[in-house]
Coordinates of C-alpha atoms in Angstrom, one line a residue:
M1 CA 0.1 -0.2 0.0
T2 CA 1.8 3.1 -0.9
T3 CA 1.8 6.0 1.3
L4 CA -0.8 8.0 -0.1
Q5 CA -3.4 5.0 0.4
T6 CA -2.2 4.9 3.8
A7 CA -2.9 8.3 4.8
I8 CA -6.4 8.7 3.0
N9 CA -7.4 4.5 4.8
A10 CA -6.0 5.6 8.1
S11 CA -8.7 5.4 10.9
P12 CA -8.8 8.3 12.7
A13 CA -9.6 6.2 15.6
S14 CA -6.1 4.6 15.5
E15 CA -4.2 7.8 15.4
A16 CA -1.7 8.7 18.2
P17 CA 0.0 11.6 19.1
L18 CA 3.6 11.5 16.5
S19 CA 6.8 10.6 18.2
A20 CA 9.7 12.8 16.9
A21 CA 9.8 9.8 14.1
A22 CA 6.4 9.3 13.0
A23 CA 6.7 12.6 12.6
A24 CA 9.4 12.7 9.8
V25 CA 8.3 13.8 6.9
S26 CA 10.7 12.0 3.8
S27 CA 12.2 14.0 0.8
R28 CA 10.0 12.3 -2.0
T29 CA 7.3 13.0 0.3
W30 CA 8.6 16.8 0.4
L31 CA 8.7 16.4 -3.3
A32 CA 5.4 15.3 -3.9
V33 CA 4.1 18.3 -1.7
I34 CA 6.3 21.4 -3.6
G35 CA 5.5 19.8 -6.8
A36 CA 1.8 19.9 -5.8
T37 CA 1.8 23.8 -4.3
L38 CA 3.9 24.6 -7.3
G39 CA 1.0 23.7 -9.8
A40 CA -1.2 25.1 -7.3
F41 CA 0.9 28.8 -8.1
M42 CA 0.6 28.4 -11.4
A43 CA -3.3 28.1 -11.7
V44 CA -4.0 30.7 -9.2
L45 CA -1.8 33.4 -10.9
N46 CA -2.7 32.8 -14.1
I47 CA -5.9 34.4 -13.3
Q48 CA -5.0 37.4 -12.2
I49 CA -1.5 37.6 -14.9
V50 CA -4.5 37.4 -17.6
N51 CA -6.5 39.9 -15.6
A52 CA -3.8 42.1 -16.1
S53 CA -3.1 42.1 -19.6
L54 CA -6.8 41.5 -20.9
A55 CA -7.3 44.6 -22.6
D56 CA -3.9 43.5 -24.7
I57 CA -5.4 40.1 -25.5
Q58 CA -8.6 42.0 -26.5
G59 CA -6.8 44.0 -29.0
G60 CA -4.0 41.0 -30.4
I61 CA -7.2 38.4 -31.0
G62 CA -9.9 41.1 -32.0
A63 CA -11.9 40.6 -29.5
G64 CA -14.6 43.6 -28.3
I65 CA -14.3 44.9 -24.8
D66 CA -17.7 43.3 -23.6
D67 CA -17.0 40.0 -24.9
G68 CA -13.4 40.0 -24.1
G69 CA -14.4 39.7 -20.4
W70 CA -15.2 35.7 -21.7
I71 CA -11.4 35.3 -21.7
S72 CA -11.4 35.2 -17.5
T73 CA -15.2 34.1 -17.3
S74 CA -14.6 31.2 -19.0
Y75 CA -11.7 29.9 -17.1
L76 CA -13.0 30.7 -13.9
I77 CA -16.5 28.6 -14.5
A78 CA -14.4 25.7 -15.6
E79 CA -12.3 26.3 -12.4
I80 CA -15.0 26.6 -9.9
V81 CA -16.6 23.4 -11.7
V82 CA -13.6 21.1 -11.6
I83 CA -12.4 21.6 -7.9
P84 CA -15.2 20.0 -6.1
L85 CA -15.0 16.9 -8.8
S86 CA -11.1 16.6 -8.0
G87 CA -11.1 14.3 -4.5
W88 CA -13.7 12.0 -6.2
L89 CA -11.8 12.1 -9.9
A90 CA -8.6 11.4 -7.8
Q91 CA -9.9 7.8 -6.3
V92 CA -11.0 7.2 -9.7
F93 CA -8.2 7.4 -12.2
S94 CA -5.5 7.6 -9.0
V95 CA -4.1 10.6 -7.3
R96 CA -0.6 10.0 -9.9
I97 CA -2.5 9.9 -13.4
Y98 CA -5.0 12.6 -12.5
L99 CA -2.5 14.8 -11.1
L100 CA 0.1 14.4 -13.8
T101 CA -2.4 13.9 -16.8
N102 CA -4.2 17.4 -15.2
A103 CA -0.4 18.9 -14.6
F104 CA 0.2 18.3 -18.7
L105 CA -2.8 19.1 -20.0
F106 CA -2.3 22.6 -18.4
L107 CA 0.9 23.5 -19.6
V108 CA -0.6 22.3 -23.3
F109 CA -3.3 24.4 -23.2
S110 CA -1.5 27.5 -22.1
A111 CA 1.0 27.1 -24.8
A112 CA -2.4 26.7 -26.9
C113 CA -4.1 30.1 -25.8
A114 CA -1.1 32.1 -26.5
L115 CA -1.1 30.9 -30.3
A116 CA -5.7 31.6 -30.2
Q117 CA -6.7 33.4 -33.2
D118 CA -10.1 34.4 -32.2
L119 CA -12.2 35.3 -29.9
P120 CA -14.3 31.6 -29.6
Q121 CA -10.6 30.2 -30.1
M122 CA -9.5 31.7 -27.0
I123 CA -13.0 31.3 -25.1
V124 CA -12.6 27.7 -25.4
L125 CA -9.0 27.3 -24.7
R126 CA -9.2 28.9 -21.8
A127 CA -12.0 26.7 -20.7
I128 CA -9.9 23.6 -20.7
Q129 CA -6.7 25.2 -19.4
G130 CA -9.4 25.8 -16.1
F131 CA -10.9 22.9 -15.8
T132 CA -7.1 21.0 -16.0
G133 CA -5.2 24.3 -13.7
G134 CA -8.3 24.2 -11.3
V135 CA -7.6 20.1 -10.6
L136 CA -3.8 21.7 -9.0
I137 CA -5.6 23.5 -6.3
P138 CA -7.2 21.6 -4.4
M139 CA -5.2 18.8 -5.1
A140 CA -2.2 20.5 -3.6
F141 CA -4.3 21.1 -0.2
T142 CA -5.4 17.4 -0.2
L143 CA -1.9 16.2 -0.4
I144 CA -1.0 18.5 2.6
I145 CA -3.1 17.4 5.0
T146 CA -2.9 13.6 3.8
L147 CA 0.6 13.2 3.7
L148 CA 1.8 15.1 6.4
P149 CA 1.3 14.7 9.6
K150 CA 0.1 16.8 11.7
A151 CA 3.3 18.7 13.2
K152 CA 4.1 19.1 9.9
Q153 CA 1.2 20.4 8.3
P154 CA 1.8 24.0 9.3
I155 CA 5.0 24.1 7.0
G156 CA 2.8 22.6 3.9
L157 CA -0.1 25.6 4.7
A158 CA 2.1 28.2 4.7
M159 CA 3.5 26.4 1.1
F160 CA 0.2 26.6 0.2
A161 CA -0.7 30.1 1.4
I162 CA 2.2 31.4 -1.6
S163 CA -0.7 29.9 -4.2
A164 CA -3.5 31.7 -2.2
T165 CA -2.7 34.5 -1.1
F166 CA 0.6 35.8 -2.6
A167 CA -0.1 34.3 -6.5
P168 CA -3.5 37.1 -6.5
A169 CA -1.2 39.8 -5.4
I170 CA 1.8 39.2 -7.8
G171 CA 0.3 38.5 -11.0
P172 CA -0.7 41.8 -12.2
T173 CA 2.7 42.6 -11.5
I174 CA 4.2 39.6 -13.5
G175 CA 1.4 40.0 -16.2
G176 CA 1.6 43.9 -16.6
Y177 CA 5.9 43.4 -17.2
L178 CA 5.6 40.2 -19.8
T179 CA 2.6 42.3 -21.8
Q180 CA 4.7 45.6 -21.7
N181 CA 8.1 44.3 -22.3
F182 CA 7.2 40.7 -24.7
G183 CA 3.8 40.4 -25.5
W184 CA 0.5 39.3 -24.1
E185 CA 1.5 35.9 -25.6
Y186 CA 4.2 35.6 -23.2
I187 CA 1.6 35.6 -20.2
F188 CA 1.0 31.7 -21.5
Y189 CA 4.5 30.8 -22.6
V190 CA 5.4 31.5 -18.9
N191 CA 4.2 28.4 -17.7
V192 CA 6.1 25.8 -19.6
V193 CA 9.1 26.2 -17.5
P194 CA 8.2 26.3 -14.2
G195 CA 5.3 23.2 -15.7
A196 CA 7.8 21.4 -16.5
I197 CA 9.7 21.4 -13.0
M198 CA 6.7 20.7 -11.2
I199 CA 5.3 17.5 -13.8
A200 CA 9.1 16.5 -13.1
M201 CA 8.4 16.8 -9.6
L202 CA 5.2 15.2 -9.1
F203 CA 6.2 11.7 -11.4
F204 CA 9.0 10.8 -9.3
S205 CA 7.3 11.2 -6.2
L206 CA 4.1 9.9 -6.4
E207 CA 4.0 6.3 -6.5
A208 CA 1.3 4.6 -9.3
T209 CA -1.7 2.9 -7.8
P210 CA -4.2 1.3 -10.0
M211 CA -7.4 3.5 -11.2
K212 CA -11.2 2.2 -9.9
L213 CA -13.1 3.1 -12.9
S214 CA -15.5 0.8 -11.4
L215 CA -16.0 4.3 -8.9
L216 CA -17.8 5.7 -12.3
A217 CA -20.2 3.6 -11.9
E218 CA -21.5 4.1 -8.5
G219 CA -20.7 7.9 -8.8
D220 CA -23.1 10.9 -7.5
W221 CA -24.1 11.6 -11.0
A222 CA -27.1 13.7 -9.8
G223 CA -25.2 15.5 -7.4
I224 CA -22.3 16.6 -9.7
I225 CA -25.1 17.6 -12.7
T226 CA -26.8 19.4 -10.1
M227 CA -23.4 21.0 -8.8
A228 CA -22.1 21.9 -12.4
V229 CA -25.0 23.2 -13.5
G230 CA -25.3 25.4 -10.7
L231 CA -22.0 26.6 -10.2
A232 CA -21.7 27.4 -13.9
A233 CA -24.9 30.0 -14.1
L234 CA -23.8 30.9 -10.8
Q235 CA -20.1 32.2 -11.9
T236 CA -21.8 33.7 -15.3
V237 CA -24.2 35.6 -13.5
L238 CA -21.6 37.1 -11.0
E239 CA -19.3 37.6 -14.1
E240 CA -21.6 39.3 -16.3
G241 CA -24.0 40.6 -13.9
N242 CA -22.9 44.3 -13.4
K243 CA -22.4 44.8 -17.5
D244 CA -25.7 43.5 -18.0
D245 CA -27.5 45.6 -16.1
W246 CA -28.1 42.3 -13.2
F247 CA -31.6 41.5 -13.1
G248 CA -32.9 44.0 -16.0
S249 CA -30.8 41.2 -18.5
P250 CA -33.7 38.3 -19.4
L251 CA -29.9 35.9 -19.9
I252 CA -29.1 37.2 -16.6
V253 CA -32.8 36.6 -14.3
R254 CA -32.5 32.8 -16.5
L255 CA -29.2 31.9 -15.0
A256 CA -30.4 33.2 -11.8
V257 CA -33.6 31.0 -11.9
I258 CA -31.4 28.1 -12.9
A259 CA -28.4 28.3 -10.2
A260 CA -31.2 28.8 -7.0
I261 CA -32.8 25.8 -8.7
A262 CA -29.5 23.3 -9.5
L263 CA -28.0 24.5 -6.2
T264 CA -30.9 23.7 -4.0
L265 CA -30.9 20.4 -5.3
F266 CA -27.7 19.9 -5.1
L267 CA -27.2 20.5 -1.1
A268 CA -30.8 17.8 -1.0
I269 CA -28.7 15.6 -2.9
E270 CA -26.1 15.7 -0.9
L271 CA -27.1 15.7 2.1
T272 CA -30.0 12.6 1.2
T273 CA -27.6 10.3 -0.6
K274 CA -25.6 7.5 1.3
K275 CA -22.3 8.2 -0.9
P276 CA -22.5 11.9 -2.0
L277 CA -19.9 13.5 -4.2
L278 CA -19.3 16.1 -1.0
N279 CA -19.5 15.8 2.6
L280 CA -21.7 18.7 3.3
R281 CA -21.9 17.5 7.2
I282 CA -18.1 18.5 7.4
L283 CA -19.8 22.5 7.3
F284 CA -21.9 21.9 10.6
R285 CA -18.5 21.3 13.0
R286 CA -17.2 24.5 14.6
N287 CA -14.5 24.7 13.7
F288 CA -14.6 24.0 9.6
G289 CA -18.0 25.8 9.0
F290 CA -16.3 29.1 11.4
G291 CA -13.7 28.5 8.9
V292 CA -14.8 27.9 5.9
L293 CA -16.8 31.3 6.4
A294 CA -13.4 32.9 7.5
N295 CA -11.9 31.8 4.5
F296 CA -14.9 32.9 1.6
L297 CA -14.8 36.6 3.8
L298 CA -11.2 36.3 3.2
G299 CA -11.7 35.7 -0.8
V300 CA -14.3 38.5 -0.8
S301 CA -11.4 41.0 -0.1
L302 CA -8.8 39.3 -1.4
Y303 CA -9.5 38.5 -4.8
G304 CA -11.8 42.2 -4.4
S305 CA -8.6 44.3 -3.9
V306 CA -6.7 42.5 -6.9
Y307 CA -9.7 44.3 -8.8
V308 CA -10.3 47.2 -7.5
L309 CA -6.7 49.0 -7.2
P310 CA -6.1 48.0 -11.1
V311 CA -9.0 49.2 -12.4
Y312 CA -8.7 52.4 -9.8
L313 CA -4.9 53.1 -10.8
S314 CA -5.7 52.6 -14.9
R315 CA -9.1 55.2 -14.5
I316 CA -7.7 58.1 -12.3
Q317 CA -4.5 57.5 -12.8
G318 CA -3.6 56.8 -16.3
Y319 CA -1.5 54.1 -14.5
N320 CA -0.4 51.1 -18.0
S321 CA -0.1 47.4 -16.8
E322 CA 3.1 47.5 -15.6
Q323 CA 3.2 50.5 -13.4
I324 CA 0.3 48.8 -12.0
G325 CA 2.1 45.8 -11.5
M326 CA 4.9 47.4 -9.6
V327 CA 2.3 49.0 -7.4
L328 CA 0.6 45.4 -6.3
A329 CA 4.3 44.1 -5.9
W330 CA 4.4 45.8 -2.2
T331 CA 0.8 43.6 -1.2
G332 CA 3.2 40.7 -2.7
L333 CA 6.7 40.5 -2.1
P334 CA 6.4 41.0 2.0
Q335 CA 4.8 37.9 2.5
L336 CA 7.1 36.2 1.0
V337 CA 9.0 37.2 4.0
L338 CA 6.9 36.7 6.3
I339 CA 4.9 33.5 5.2
P340 CA 8.3 31.1 6.2
L341 CA 7.7 32.4 9.9
V342 CA 4.2 31.8 9.8
P343 CA 4.7 28.3 11.0
R344 CA 6.9 29.2 14.1
L345 CA 4.5 31.6 14.8
M346 CA 1.9 29.1 15.4
K347 CA 4.0 27.3 17.4
R348 CA 4.5 30.0 20.0
F349 CA 1.2 31.4 20.0
D350 CA -2.2 30.2 19.8
P351 CA -3.0 29.9 15.9
R352 CA -6.7 31.9 16.6
L353 CA -4.3 35.0 17.7
V354 CA -2.2 34.9 14.9
I355 CA -5.5 34.8 12.6
G356 CA -7.0 37.5 14.6
V357 CA -4.6 39.2 14.3
G358 CA -4.0 39.3 10.3
F359 CA -7.8 39.8 10.0
V360 CA -7.0 43.4 11.8
L361 CA -3.9 44.5 9.7
F362 CA -6.0 43.4 6.3
G363 CA -9.5 44.8 7.4
G364 CA -7.2 47.9 8.9
S365 CA -5.0 48.1 4.9
N366 CA -8.6 48.5 3.3
F367 CA -9.7 51.3 6.0
L368 CA -6.3 53.2 5.2
N369 CA -7.8 53.8 1.8
I370 CA -11.3 55.2 2.6
H371 CA -10.5 59.2 2.3
M372 CA -8.9 58.8 -1.6
T373 CA -8.1 62.6 -3.5
N374 CA -7.3 62.8 -7.1
D375 CA -3.7 62.7 -6.0
Y376 CA -3.6 59.6 -4.3
A377 CA -1.7 57.4 -6.3
A378 CA 1.7 55.0 -5.6
D379 CA 3.0 56.7 -2.7
Q380 CA 0.3 56.8 -1.1
L381 CA -1.2 53.0 -1.7
F382 CA 2.6 52.3 0.1
W383 CA 1.7 51.8 4.0
P384 CA -1.6 50.2 3.3
N385 CA -0.5 47.7 0.8
V386 CA 2.4 46.9 2.8
I387 CA 0.3 46.0 5.7
R388 CA -2.6 44.1 3.3
A389 CA 0.2 41.9 2.4
F390 CA 1.4 41.3 6.2
G391 CA -2.2 40.8 7.3
Q392 CA -2.9 37.9 4.0
A393 CA 0.4 36.4 5.0
L394 CA -0.4 35.7 8.5
V395 CA -4.5 34.3 7.6
F396 CA -4.3 31.6 5.7
A397 CA -2.0 29.1 7.0
P398 CA -3.2 29.0 10.5
L399 CA -6.8 29.4 9.3
S400 CA -6.4 26.0 7.2
S401 CA -5.1 24.3 9.9
V402 CA -7.7 25.1 12.5
A403 CA -10.4 24.4 10.1
T404 CA -8.9 21.3 9.3
A405 CA -7.7 20.4 12.3
G406 CA -9.0 16.7 13.7
M407 CA -10.4 16.3 10.4
E408 CA -10.5 12.2 9.0
A409 CA -9.1 11.0 6.2
E410 CA -11.8 10.0 4.0
N411 CA -12.9 13.2 4.5
A412 CA -10.1 15.5 3.3
G413 CA -11.1 15.5 -0.4
S414 CA -14.3 17.2 0.6
A415 CA -12.5 19.0 3.2
S416 CA -10.1 20.2 0.2
A417 CA -12.6 21.0 -2.4
L418 CA -15.0 22.8 -0.1
F419 CA -12.3 25.2 1.9
N420 CA -10.6 26.4 -1.6
M421 CA -14.2 26.7 -3.7
M422 CA -15.5 28.4 -1.5
R423 CA -12.3 31.1 -1.3
N424 CA -13.1 31.4 -5.1
L425 CA -17.0 32.1 -4.4
G426 CA -16.2 34.7 -2.0
G427 CA -13.5 36.4 -4.5
A428 CA -16.4 35.7 -7.6
I429 CA -19.3 37.2 -5.4
G430 CA -16.7 39.9 -3.8
I431 CA -15.6 41.4 -7.0
A432 CA -19.9 41.2 -8.3
A433 CA -20.6 43.3 -5.3
L434 CA -17.8 46.4 -5.8
Q435 CA -18.3 46.6 -9.2
T436 CA -22.3 47.2 -8.2
L437 CA -21.3 49.4 -5.8
L438 CA -18.9 51.2 -7.5
T439 CA -21.5 52.1 -10.2
K440 CA -23.8 53.2 -8.0
R441 CA -22.3 55.2 -5.3
E442 CA -20.6 56.8 -8.6
Q443 CA -23.8 57.5 -9.4
Y444 CA -25.1 58.9 -5.8
H445 CA -22.0 61.0 -5.6
S446 CA -21.8 62.8 -8.8
N447 CA -25.8 63.5 -8.1
V448 CA -24.5 65.3 -4.7
L449 CA -21.5 67.3 -6.4
S450 CA -23.6 68.1 -9.1
Q451 CA -26.0 69.4 -6.9
Q452 CA -23.6 71.8 -5.1
V453 CA -21.9 72.6 -8.4
T454 CA -24.6 75.3 -9.1
L455 CA -24.4 79.3 -10.8
F456 CA -26.0 80.6 -8.1
E457 CA -22.2 79.5 -6.4
Q458 CA -19.7 82.7 -7.1
A459 CA -17.0 79.5 -6.5
T460 CA -19.2 77.9 -9.6
R461 CA -18.7 81.3 -11.9
T462 CA -15.6 82.4 -11.3
R463 CA -14.1 78.8 -12.5
L464 CA -16.7 78.7 -15.3
D465 CA -15.0 82.0 -16.2
Q466 CA -11.5 81.2 -15.8
L467 CA -12.1 78.2 -17.8
M468 CA -13.7 80.1 -20.5
Q469 CA -11.1 82.2 -20.7
Y470 CA -8.3 79.6 -20.6
F471 CA -10.5 77.8 -24.0
M472 CA -10.2 81.1 -25.9
S473 CA -6.5 81.8 -25.0
H474 CA -5.8 78.1 -26.6
G475 CA -7.6 78.9 -30.1
V476 CA -11.1 78.3 -29.0
I477 CA -12.7 81.1 -31.3
D478 CA -16.2 81.4 -30.7
R479 CA -17.4 82.5 -27.1
S480 CA -20.3 80.3 -27.1
D481 CA -18.0 77.5 -27.9
A482 CA -15.7 78.3 -25.1
V483 CA -18.2 78.1 -22.6
H484 CA -18.9 74.8 -23.9
H485 CA -15.9 73.5 -23.0
A486 CA -16.3 74.9 -19.6
Y487 CA -18.9 73.2 -18.9
V488 CA -17.3 70.4 -20.2
A489 CA -14.5 70.2 -18.2
I490 CA -16.3 70.5 -15.1
G491 CA -18.5 67.5 -15.7
R492 CA -15.5 65.7 -15.8
V493 CA -14.1 67.1 -13.0
I494 CA -17.1 66.1 -11.3
Q495 CA -17.2 62.7 -12.6
K496 CA -13.7 62.2 -11.6
Q497 CA -14.2 63.1 -7.7
A498 CA -17.4 61.1 -7.9
L499 CA -15.5 58.3 -9.2
I500 CA -12.4 58.7 -6.7
L501 CA -15.1 58.6 -4.0
G502 CA -16.7 55.3 -5.4
F503 CA -13.6 53.8 -5.0
S504 CA -13.2 54.8 -1.1
D505 CA -16.8 52.9 -0.8
T506 CA -15.6 50.0 -1.8
F507 CA -12.3 49.7 0.0
Y508 CA -15.1 50.9 2.9
L509 CA -16.6 47.3 2.2
L510 CA -13.6 45.4 1.7
G511 CA -12.7 46.7 6.0
V512 CA -16.2 45.5 6.4
S513 CA -15.6 41.8 5.1
Q514 CA -12.9 41.4 7.1
I515 CA -14.5 42.6 10.4
V516 CA -17.0 39.6 9.8
A517 CA -14.4 37.2 9.4
L518 CA -12.6 38.4 12.2
A519 CA -15.7 37.6 14.0
A520 CA -15.6 34.2 12.2
A521 CA -12.5 33.8 13.5
L522 CA -13.0 34.3 17.0
M523 CA -15.5 32.0 16.8
L524 CA -13.0 28.8 16.1
T525 CA -11.6 26.2 19.0
K526 CA -8.6 26.4 20.5
P527 CA -6.5 23.8 18.8
D528 CA -5.5 21.9 22.4
R529 CA -9.1 21.1 22.7
L530 CA -9.8 20.6 19.6
D531 CA -7.0 17.9 19.7
A532 CA -8.4 16.7 22.4
G533 CA -12.1 16.3 21.5
G534 CA -11.6 15.4 18.2
A535 CA -13.6 16.8 15.4
H536 CA -16.1 17.8 16.0

């Protein structure tokens, strides 16, 4: 029996406190964990790299602004659908074959995306890339909590945190640099070398085990179908809703109804069938339930802030993709310093305290950005970004460790799928909420500011006269044309100020989400109590 099979089939009742010898981990096991986490890093990184260069990709393949969003949406839909399936499919095809096959296909379709000639080709290739890349995320998490003994899991989870929190932060930096200096195609070619290393590590570290194709006949197909349809419809609603005026669009309404019906059926099926795709009952366990909630809210702010900052820097400050990447680099680089130290902090302090400090820092970094002005740019964002980086680094590994502590090996696949899927779903919901909030608050602030800028105010009349004189001195001959240009200029100022205030409001929402996450984290049981009392 292989190491992985032993871990998966182990009985929780037989677990004893690990001795120093039992806690030792072979180099082969570490090779498997490192290779898997490298794959997860690449899969998450690919999302943000592409998002940072979306405008260049659209231009390169002749896609319109509205339709170009499907380049990202197709990847995200496929990814969120395959994450819950990965645990079961790994049992069917064996961990080695399943991981190696998807890692290889991820590289193939990454390179193929760079060769896409038009939008339909790109959408199909990105969907397949997302379906294969999405496998790498939960499988890395599963290997960590099944192959590593409890004493070593914080180290593995700290490594996984690099993919979960560092990759989204550093993605725009890498994407912007590659696009500006080499062309958008290289954001896909960049996967080739680390991907080859990943495949080599997994090939030499994962032991061959027989496939169990008979499990296909016993599969929870009703759950699989309803889950896939529901998540695909929901992800599409979240990605496209704001652009299509939400429920003002018949398509969005139909997809929302489909998502609601399919996911309701999925929940009913999973809670009643004897062999469910996902064991949803583990969500009722205190630590895992509150841990998933905190992780969901972490996703809201993690992916939400990566969305808001580039949009702000582009629309307000006029930064290009490389300049945006350099600003966002400070949300990632400090994590490389702190993440390796987190396992030591978890040994020295109560992990819940580390989690709490992390959420306080992450939430506080967002609140620092709620009073933005026209001059708020790279220098002003430096310290909020650094504080955010430290907060993210402190949260993920201890939160994952506490949430999954005491989890039986047979539930590891379900735990991994739910934990990672909910973080991604939190990101999708967070971005959708931020897009809508930004639109609505910009309209609100524009109305308020417009009411204050009237001809009854002396300051307004003075400013109009100054602008009119400016335009007449710069080539506008007709006085009425100069007046028109002056009104347009004031309108643009109002619109820009309203948009800045709207961005401030989005950071306020992100900060509030982390306060709620902190409240969920405070409900976690102390790890020592959990160890004594089991998984419940």
